[in-house]
mmCIF file of C-alpha atoms in Angstrom:
data_model
loop_
_atom_site.group_PDB
_atom_site.id
_atom_site.type_symbol
_atom_site.label_atom_id
_atom_site.label_comp_id
_atom_site.label_asym_id
_atom_site.label_seq_id
_atom_site.Cartn_x
_atom_site.Cartn_y
_atom_site.Cartn_z
ATOM 1 C CA UNK A 1 118.929 -12.704 7.989
ATOM 2 C CA UNK A 2 121.527 -10.331 7.825
ATOM 3 C CA UNK A 3 122.090 -7.186 10.201
ATOM 4 C CA UNK A 4 125.136 -4.486 11.304
ATOM 5 C CA UNK A 5 126.196 -4.520 14.121
ATOM 6 C CA UNK A 6 128.424 -1.771 15.170
ATOM 7 C CA UNK A 7 130.041 -1.834 11.766
ATOM 8 C CA UNK A 8 130.422 -5.709 11.474
ATOM 9 C CA UNK A 9 127.767 -7.917 9.180
ATOM 10 C CA UNK A 10 126.606 -10.546 11.585
ATOM 11 C CA UNK A 11 123.780 -12.913 10.972
ATOM 12 C CA UNK A 12 121.075 -13.241 13.681
ATOM 13 C CA UNK A 13 117.300 -14.700 14.079
ATOM 14 C CA UNK A 14 114.321 -12.718 12.958
ATOM 15 C CA UNK A 15 112.843 -11.184 15.915
ATOM 16 C CA UNK A 16 115.888 -10.441 17.617
ATOM 17 C CA UNK A 17 115.851 -7.432 19.575
ATOM 18 C CA UNK A 18 117.652 -4.650 20.716
ATOM 19 C CA UNK A 19 118.256 -5.764 24.381
ATOM 20 C CA UNK A 20 119.805 -9.150 23.096
ATOM 21 C CA UNK A 21 121.909 -8.009 20.240
ATOM 22 C CA UNK A 22 123.017 -5.124 23.691
ATOM 23 C CA UNK A 23 123.772 -8.394 25.368
ATOM 24 C CA UNK A 24 125.666 -9.975 22.948
ATOM 25 C CA UNK A 25 128.394 -7.408 23.085
ATOM 26 C CA UNK A 26 128.201 -6.248 27.329
ATOM 27 C CA UNK A 27 126.974 -7.473 30.174
ATOM 28 C CA UNK A 28 126.813 -3.819 31.559
ATOM 29 C CA UNK A 29 123.249 -2.288 32.203
ATOM 30 C CA UNK A 30 123.724 0.874 32.730
ATOM 31 C CA UNK A 31 125.743 3.444 30.550
ATOM 32 C CA UNK A 32 125.244 2.154 27.081
ATOM 33 C CA UNK A 33 122.907 4.083 24.833
ATOM 34 C CA UNK A 34 121.825 2.612 20.669
ATOM 35 C CA UNK A 35 121.104 3.907 17.574
ATOM 36 C CA UNK A 36 119.274 2.189 14.994
ATOM 37 C CA UNK A 37 119.707 3.449 11.640
ATOM 38 C CA UNK A 38 120.875 6.480 13.402
ATOM 39 C CA UNK A 39 117.715 7.280 15.275
ATOM 40 C CA UNK A 40 118.680 6.437 18.733
ATOM 41 C CA UNK A 41 116.687 4.058 20.637
ATOM 42 C CA UNK A 42 115.232 4.956 24.275
ATOM 43 C CA UNK A 43 116.350 1.874 26.333
ATOM 44 C CA UNK A 44 112.526 1.535 27.787
ATOM 45 C CA UNK A 45 111.998 0.619 23.860
ATOM 46 C CA UNK A 46 114.782 -1.752 23.934
ATOM 47 C CA UNK A 47 112.926 -5.476 24.554
ATOM 48 C CA UNK A 48 109.999 -4.194 22.254
ATOM 49 C CA UNK A 49 112.438 -3.132 19.648
ATOM 50 C CA UNK A 50 113.117 -5.958 17.268
ATOM 51 C CA UNK A 51 115.750 -5.693 14.485
ATOM 52 C CA UNK A 52 115.101 -5.885 10.418
ATOM 53 C CA UNK A 53 117.444 -6.902 7.323
ATOM 54 C CA UNK A 54 120.083 -4.965 6.332
ATOM 55 C CA UNK A 55 119.515 -2.934 9.578
ATOM 56 C CA UNK A 56 122.466 -0.872 11.114
ATOM 57 C CA UNK A 57 122.582 -1.485 14.788
ATOM 58 C CA UNK A 58 125.691 0.886 17.257
ATOM 59 C CA UNK A 59 126.029 0.128 20.425
ATOM 60 C CA UNK A 60 127.900 2.636 22.303
ATOM 61 C CA UNK A 61 129.697 3.543 25.420
ATOM 62 C CA UNK A 62 131.406 6.380 27.077
ATOM 63 C CA UNK A 63 135.217 5.908 27.024
ATOM 64 C CA UNK A 64 138.135 7.561 27.821
ATOM 65 C CA UNK A 65 138.139 10.981 26.079
ATOM 66 C CA UNK A 66 138.077 14.617 25.861
ATOM 67 C CA UNK B 1 128.710 23.118 57.434
ATOM 68 C CA UNK B 2 128.082 25.603 60.295
ATOM 69 C CA UNK B 3 129.962 29.514 60.683
ATOM 70 C CA UNK B 4 131.781 29.041 63.526
ATOM 71 C CA UNK B 5 133.384 24.748 62.021
ATOM 72 C CA UNK B 6 134.004 27.372 58.756
ATOM 73 C CA UNK B 7 135.958 29.834 60.841
ATOM 74 C CA UNK B 8 137.650 26.984 62.714
ATOM 75 C CA UNK B 9 138.450 24.881 60.289
ATOM 76 C CA UNK B 10 139.896 27.585 57.538
ATOM 77 C CA UNK B 11 142.494 30.254 57.521
ATOM 78 C CA UNK B 12 141.527 33.644 57.663
ATOM 79 C CA UNK B 13 141.387 34.670 54.362
ATOM 80 C CA UNK B 14 138.703 36.291 53.971
ATOM 81 C CA UNK B 15 137.993 34.241 50.775
ATOM 82 C CA UNK B 16 134.691 32.590 51.399
ATOM 83 C CA UNK B 17 132.823 30.480 49.342
ATOM 84 C CA UNK B 18 133.208 30.610 45.303
ATOM 85 C CA UNK B 19 131.218 28.315 43.843
ATOM 86 C CA UNK B 20 131.132 27.815 40.271
ATOM 87 C CA UNK B 21 127.910 27.827 38.572
ATOM 88 C CA UNK B 22 127.012 25.979 35.415
ATOM 89 C CA UNK B 23 123.572 26.397 34.217
ATOM 90 C CA UNK B 24 121.988 26.584 38.271
ATOM 91 C CA UNK B 25 124.154 24.081 39.251
ATOM 92 C CA UNK B 26 127.143 24.133 41.848
ATOM 93 C CA UNK B 27 130.488 23.235 41.923
ATOM 94 C CA UNK B 28 133.220 23.645 44.157
ATOM 95 C CA UNK B 29 136.119 22.642 42.153
ATOM 96 C CA UNK B 30 137.124 25.327 38.997
ATOM 97 C CA UNK B 31 138.482 21.831 37.551
ATOM 98 C CA UNK B 32 137.084 20.194 35.151
ATOM 99 C CA UNK B 33 138.727 17.179 33.556
ATOM 100 C CA UNK B 34 139.392 15.151 30.719
ATOM 101 C CA UNK B 35 139.638 11.430 30.418
ATOM 102 C CA UNK B 36 141.499 10.536 27.251
ATOM 103 C CA UNK B 37 145.223 9.419 27.157
ATOM 104 C CA UNK B 38 145.717 8.069 30.704
ATOM 105 C CA UNK B 39 147.712 4.659 31.295
ATOM 106 C CA UNK B 40 145.209 2.781 33.197
ATOM 107 C CA UNK B 41 141.561 3.241 34.210
ATOM 108 C CA UNK B 42 143.660 2.585 37.801
ATOM 109 C CA UNK B 43 145.697 5.756 36.903
ATOM 110 C CA UNK B 44 142.972 8.140 35.513
ATOM 111 C CA UNK B 45 140.861 6.716 38.912
ATOM 112 C CA UNK B 46 143.878 8.225 41.201
ATOM 113 C CA UNK B 47 144.353 10.715 38.865
ATOM 114 C CA UNK B 48 140.822 12.417 39.135
ATOM 115 C CA UNK B 49 140.900 11.766 42.564
ATOM 116 C CA UNK B 50 144.199 14.062 43.009
ATOM 117 C CA UNK B 51 142.608 16.784 40.572
ATOM 118 C CA UNK B 52 139.348 17.282 43.198
ATOM 119 C CA UNK B 53 136.927 17.601 40.091
ATOM 120 C CA UNK B 54 133.666 16.970 40.510
ATOM 121 C CA UNK B 55 132.572 16.934 36.780
ATOM 122 C CA UNK B 56 134.830 14.726 33.644
ATOM 123 C CA UNK B 57 134.280 14.303 30.699
ATOM 124 C CA UNK B 58 133.986 11.057 28.545
ATOM 125 C CA UNK B 59 133.748 10.614 24.467
ATOM 126 C CA UNK B 60 130.975 7.961 23.208
ATOM 127 C CA UNK B 61 131.876 4.885 20.813
ATOM 128 C CA UNK B 62 131.133 1.492 19.759
ATOM 129 C CA UNK B 63 131.270 -0.733 22.881
ATOM 130 C CA UNK B 64 134.367 -3.120 22.810
ATOM 131 C CA UNK B 65 133.621 -6.650 23.967
ATOM 132 C CA UNK B 66 136.888 -7.415 25.490
ATOM 133 C CA UNK B 67 136.935 -4.048 27.360
ATOM 134 C CA UNK B 68 137.972 -4.582 30.830
ATOM 135 C CA UNK B 69 136.011 -2.384 33.337
ATOM 136 C CA UNK B 70 134.793 1.287 32.336
ATOM 137 C CA UNK B 71 135.194 5.010 32.415
ATOM 138 C CA UNK B 72 131.518 5.938 34.074
ATOM 139 C CA UNK B 73 132.023 3.170 36.288
ATOM 140 C CA UNK B 74 135.712 4.457 37.742
ATOM 141 C CA UNK B 75 133.395 8.432 37.627
ATOM 142 C CA UNK B 76 130.287 6.643 39.425
ATOM 143 C CA UNK B 77 132.943 4.990 42.102
ATOM 144 C CA UNK B 78 134.490 8.560 42.989
ATOM 145 C CA UNK B 79 131.260 10.904 42.947
ATOM 146 C CA UNK B 80 132.304 12.520 39.477
ATOM 147 C CA UNK B 81 129.914 13.831 37.485
ATOM 148 C CA UNK B 82 130.442 12.780 33.773
ATOM 149 C CA UNK B 83 130.290 14.962 30.530
ATOM 150 C CA UNK B 84 129.611 13.102 27.334
ATOM 151 C CA UNK B 85 131.036 15.041 24.528
ATOM 152 C CA UNK B 86 131.148 15.164 21.003
ATOM 153 C CA UNK B 87 134.574 14.822 19.787
ATOM 154 C CA UNK B 88 134.911 13.418 16.812
ATOM 155 C CA UNK B 89 132.127 15.179 15.160
ATOM 156 C CA UNK B 90 132.692 17.103 12.315
ATOM 157 C CA UNK B 91 129.092 18.532 11.442
ATOM 158 C CA UNK B 92 126.176 19.728 13.437
ATOM 159 C CA UNK B 93 124.466 16.438 12.493
ATOM 160 C CA UNK B 94 126.912 13.904 13.817
ATOM 161 C CA UNK B 95 127.156 16.356 16.586
ATOM 162 C CA UNK B 96 123.592 16.568 17.051
ATOM 163 C CA UNK B 97 123.027 12.260 16.804
ATOM 164 C CA UNK B 98 126.379 12.237 19.429
ATOM 165 C CA UNK B 99 124.817 14.734 22.179
ATOM 166 C CA UNK B 100 121.494 12.197 21.981
ATOM 167 C CA UNK B 101 123.505 8.756 22.044
ATOM 168 C CA UNK B 102 124.939 10.301 25.506
ATOM 169 C CA UNK B 103 121.925 11.457 26.716
ATOM 170 C CA UNK B 104 120.754 8.134 26.358
ATOM 171 C CA UNK B 105 124.071 6.430 28.073
ATOM 172 C CA UNK B 106 124.876 8.380 30.519
ATOM 173 C CA UNK B 107 121.446 9.835 32.167
ATOM 174 C CA UNK B 108 122.575 13.335 31.357
ATOM 175 C CA UNK B 109 121.212 16.447 29.139
ATOM 176 C CA UNK B 110 124.426 18.176 29.917
ATOM 177 C CA UNK B 111 126.893 17.398 26.714
ATOM 178 C CA UNK B 112 130.200 19.153 25.850
ATOM 179 C CA UNK B 113 130.656 20.242 22.390
ATOM 180 C CA UNK B 114 133.032 19.371 19.991
ATOM 181 C CA UNK B 115 132.439 20.029 16.091
ATOM 182 C CA UNK B 116 136.244 20.090 14.527
ATOM 183 C CA UNK B 117 137.349 21.008 11.043
ATOM 184 C CA UNK B 118 140.168 18.458 10.547
ATOM 185 C CA UNK B 119 142.668 15.650 12.336
ATOM 186 C CA UNK B 120 144.935 17.780 11.829
ATOM 187 C CA UNK B 121 144.478 20.836 13.820
ATOM 188 C CA UNK B 122 140.978 19.789 15.372
ATOM 189 C CA UNK B 123 140.287 23.156 15.978
ATOM 190 C CA UNK B 124 136.513 23.935 16.107
ATOM 191 C CA UNK B 125 134.505 25.009 12.665
ATOM 192 C CA UNK B 126 132.555 27.750 13.749
ATOM 193 C CA UNK B 127 130.430 27.939 11.087
ATOM 194 C CA UNK B 128 129.059 24.001 12.026
ATOM 195 C CA UNK B 129 129.519 24.971 15.518
ATOM 196 C CA UNK B 130 127.094 27.716 15.996
ATOM 197 C CA UNK B 131 124.702 25.184 13.919
ATOM 198 C CA UNK B 132 125.415 22.516 16.034
ATOM 199 C CA UNK B 133 124.915 24.508 19.507
ATOM 200 C CA UNK B 134 121.743 26.131 18.019
ATOM 201 C CA UNK B 135 119.894 22.695 17.399
ATOM 202 C CA UNK B 136 121.716 20.912 21.071
ATOM 203 C CA UNK B 137 120.099 23.940 22.825
ATOM 204 C CA UNK B 138 116.471 23.388 20.597
ATOM 205 C CA UNK B 139 116.375 19.928 21.617
ATOM 206 C CA UNK B 140 116.664 20.919 25.414
ATOM 207 C CA UNK B 141 120.709 20.155 25.874
ATOM 208 C CA UNK B 142 122.916 22.617 28.741
ATOM 209 C CA UNK B 143 125.264 23.018 26.068
ATOM 210 C CA UNK B 144 129.043 23.407 26.906
ATOM 211 C CA UNK B 145 130.495 24.475 23.915
ATOM 212 C CA UNK B 146 134.562 24.584 22.715
ATOM 213 C CA UNK B 147 135.131 27.006 20.959
ATOM 214 C CA UNK B 148 138.216 29.474 18.898
ATOM 215 C CA UNK B 149 139.794 32.167 20.859
ATOM 216 C CA UNK B 150 137.229 34.306 19.039
ATOM 217 C CA UNK B 151 135.545 36.445 20.644
ATOM 218 C CA UNK B 152 132.493 36.989 18.294
ATOM 219 C CA UNK B 153 132.197 33.713 18.212
ATOM 220 C CA UNK B 154 132.055 33.551 22.039
ATOM 221 C CA UNK B 155 129.503 35.861 21.993
ATOM 222 C CA UNK B 156 127.232 34.115 19.630
ATOM 223 C CA UNK B 157 127.991 31.013 20.970
ATOM 224 C CA UNK B 158 125.999 32.529 24.363
ATOM 225 C CA UNK B 159 123.046 34.440 21.814
ATOM 226 C CA UNK B 160 122.541 31.022 20.873
ATOM 227 C CA UNK B 161 121.826 29.627 24.524
ATOM 228 C CA UNK B 162 124.619 28.396 25.453
ATOM 229 C CA UNK B 163 125.565 27.233 29.471
ATOM 230 C CA UNK B 164 129.289 28.057 29.119
ATOM 231 C CA UNK B 165 131.297 28.519 26.501
ATOM 232 C CA UNK B 166 134.950 26.632 26.164
ATOM 233 C CA UNK B 167 137.628 28.959 24.143
ATOM 234 C CA UNK B 168 141.255 27.295 23.496
ATOM 235 C CA UNK B 169 144.209 28.260 24.955
ATOM 236 C CA UNK B 170 145.453 26.387 22.028
ATOM 237 C CA UNK B 171 144.691 23.032 19.308
ATOM 238 C CA UNK B 172 144.248 20.061 22.174
ATOM 239 C CA UNK B 173 146.698 17.600 23.520
ATOM 240 C CA UNK B 174 149.364 20.476 22.111
ATOM 241 C CA UNK B 175 150.494 21.744 25.820
ATOM 242 C CA UNK B 176 151.236 25.246 23.844
ATOM 243 C CA UNK B 177 149.536 27.234 26.519
ATOM 244 C CA UNK B 178 147.349 30.536 25.939
ATOM 245 C CA UNK B 179 148.457 32.119 22.888
ATOM 246 C CA UNK B 180 145.935 34.750 22.324
ATOM 247 C CA UNK B 181 145.210 35.933 26.711
ATOM 248 C CA UNK B 182 144.186 39.209 24.952
ATOM 249 C CA UNK B 183 141.171 37.780 23.313
ATOM 250 C CA UNK B 184 140.345 35.257 26.329
ATOM 251 C CA UNK B 185 140.456 38.275 28.328
ATOM 252 C CA UNK B 186 138.300 39.977 25.679
ATOM 253 C CA UNK B 187 135.611 36.719 25.930
ATOM 254 C CA UNK B 188 135.483 36.595 29.743
ATOM 255 C CA UNK B 189 134.992 40.970 30.224
ATOM 256 C CA UNK B 190 131.774 40.535 27.629
ATOM 257 C CA UNK B 191 130.502 36.958 28.584
ATOM 258 C CA UNK B 192 127.518 36.727 30.447
ATOM 259 C CA UNK B 193 127.713 33.039 30.904
ATOM 260 C CA UNK B 194 131.020 31.645 32.805
ATOM 261 C CA UNK B 195 134.236 30.962 30.421
ATOM 262 C CA UNK B 196 135.792 27.712 30.892
ATOM 263 C CA UNK B 197 139.758 27.779 29.117
ATOM 264 C CA UNK B 198 139.520 24.503 27.128
ATOM 265 C CA UNK B 199 142.682 22.661 25.499
ATOM 266 C CA UNK B 200 146.345 24.030 25.601
ATOM 267 C CA UNK B 201 147.269 23.682 28.845
ATOM 268 C CA UNK B 202 150.731 22.327 29.378
ATOM 269 C CA UNK B 203 151.680 22.867 32.512
ATOM 270 C CA UNK B 204 150.441 24.499 36.126
ATOM 271 C CA UNK B 205 151.456 27.708 35.158
ATOM 272 C CA UNK B 206 149.030 28.000 32.249
ATOM 273 C CA UNK B 207 146.820 26.791 34.640
ATOM 274 C CA UNK B 208 146.557 30.138 36.551
ATOM 275 C CA UNK B 209 147.365 32.013 34.155
ATOM 276 C CA UNK B 210 143.511 31.035 33.148
ATOM 277 C CA UNK B 211 142.277 31.684 36.503
ATOM 278 C CA UNK B 212 143.912 35.386 36.243
ATOM 279 C CA UNK B 213 142.642 36.129 33.275
ATOM 280 C CA UNK B 214 139.628 36.138 34.521
ATOM 281 C CA UNK B 215 138.436 32.126 33.725
ATOM 282 C CA UNK B 216 135.795 30.554 35.717
ATOM 283 C CA UNK B 217 136.628 27.202 35.502
ATOM 284 C CA UNK B 218 140.074 25.442 33.299
ATOM 285 C CA UNK B 219 138.839 22.080 31.431
ATOM 286 C CA UNK B 220 142.358 19.851 30.676
ATOM 287 C CA UNK B 221 143.615 16.428 29.823
ATOM 288 C CA UNK B 222 146.415 15.619 28.136
ATOM 289 C CA UNK B 223 148.093 17.629 30.864
ATOM 290 C CA UNK B 224 147.265 15.271 33.556
ATOM 291 C CA UNK B 225 147.218 12.451 31.206
ATOM 292 C CA UNK B 226 150.337 12.418 29.753
ATOM 293 C CA UNK B 227 152.276 13.761 32.727
ATOM 294 C CA UNK B 228 155.474 11.743 33.348
ATOM 295 C CA UNK B 229 153.519 11.028 37.015
ATOM 296 C CA UNK B 230 149.576 12.158 36.117
ATOM 297 C CA UNK B 231 148.303 12.127 39.681
ATOM 298 C CA UNK B 232 151.237 14.514 40.780
ATOM 299 C CA UNK B 233 149.928 17.153 37.907
ATOM 300 C CA UNK B 234 146.668 16.374 38.653
ATOM 301 C CA UNK B 235 147.723 17.324 42.220
ATOM 302 C CA UNK B 236 149.914 20.360 40.395
ATOM 303 C CA UNK B 237 146.802 21.447 38.146
ATOM 304 C CA UNK B 238 144.076 21.445 41.373
ATOM 305 C CA UNK B 239 146.452 24.242 43.314
ATOM 306 C CA UNK B 240 147.300 26.219 40.074
ATOM 307 C CA UNK B 241 143.664 26.574 39.301
ATOM 308 C CA UNK B 242 142.546 27.150 42.758
ATOM 309 C CA UNK B 243 145.882 29.998 43.674
ATOM 310 C CA UNK B 244 144.501 31.308 40.178
ATOM 311 C CA UNK B 245 141.162 32.469 41.130
ATOM 312 C CA UNK B 246 142.685 33.554 43.904
ATOM 313 C CA UNK B 247 144.958 35.928 42.604
ATOM 314 C CA UNK B 248 142.311 37.032 40.613
ATOM 315 C CA UNK B 249 139.910 38.140 43.244
ATOM 316 C CA UNK B 250 142.699 39.587 44.887
ATOM 317 C CA UNK B 251 143.228 41.878 41.928
ATOM 318 C CA UNK B 252 146.615 41.194 41.008
ATOM 319 C CA UNK B 253 148.734 45.060 41.392
ATOM 320 C CA UNK B 254 149.142 47.076 37.873
ATOM 321 C CA UNK B 255 152.745 46.370 36.503
ATOM 322 C CA UNK B 256 155.025 50.086 36.102
ATOM 323 C CA UNK B 257 157.911 50.451 34.072
ATOM 324 C CA UNK B 258 160.792 51.021 36.742
ATOM 325 C CA UNK B 259 160.966 50.123 40.527
ATOM 326 C CA UNK B 260 158.109 50.980 44.040
ATOM 327 C CA UNK B 261 159.830 50.416 46.492
ATOM 328 C CA UNK B 262 157.907 48.544 48.985
ATOM 329 C CA UNK B 263 160.468 49.586 51.952
ATOM 330 C CA UNK B 264 160.142 52.874 53.672
ATOM 331 C CA UNK B 265 163.030 55.546 52.226
ATOM 332 C CA UNK B 266 165.930 55.477 54.784
ATOM 333 C CA UNK B 267 166.940 58.735 55.672
ATOM 334 C CA UNK B 268 170.448 59.212 56.585
#
């Protein structure tokens, strides 16, 4: 199924969790936050939150700024 | 540290401890740094150490799978508190979403709230800013609000529960210094929360001026990160903030139109 991850259209297997999406982008264990269709998904819920077709997943981290 | 150690280790300035207190949290350093614009994480780390800062802002952006090293790691390795900002937000709704992501990623409910009106000036949008401040406070954030040099807006931000107000000296990254010192003084006079001069600082004398005007702290990034020698400028800013604070506490002499002899008059 197709989902949008950090603005890019990608194919993932049905049942893919937020944890798996994060791991596909970064190995960082901390300092990362996820929004699923603009709503923050707390870290504790990543493993049990599956993405659905056409979901928008944004994986953010701290960068230089301000 | 005991009183004896203090007496032995420091010159007798009578200055005593003078922590910056924001939302009950004490800081020895009155220089808050930003991290934007540094040529490398290595230079940034050295500059942050030279600045003596204890709190430093970071922005939240999409993960770059190719990125090497992270600014958050630099801050943690140096024991510096990370202050996520909402840079790049134009509306209260954007700012709330970005703040929540920062809280989740960096495990802090402190946020530097920025809601700007346009890319060209990056000036705060007062209407969206006040709305955002109210929403963030309601959502449990400790809000440090980047604001215009407007005493009325600063008052309103304090009234909705901001933990600090951060008026600009001049637009972000401009290095124009403090364009309206009188307004900064008015904000300081009225404020019941810390006032942090944020944005516009270009060089050390301007950071000292902010403190002499009565600001509780200075927040700067570009002045250091884009200086020809960022580490040297970081040291300069550390000393300037410290000197400006001491001068403010010491109380400057009144300005006179004519000379006032500092030597006793000679009898001839």
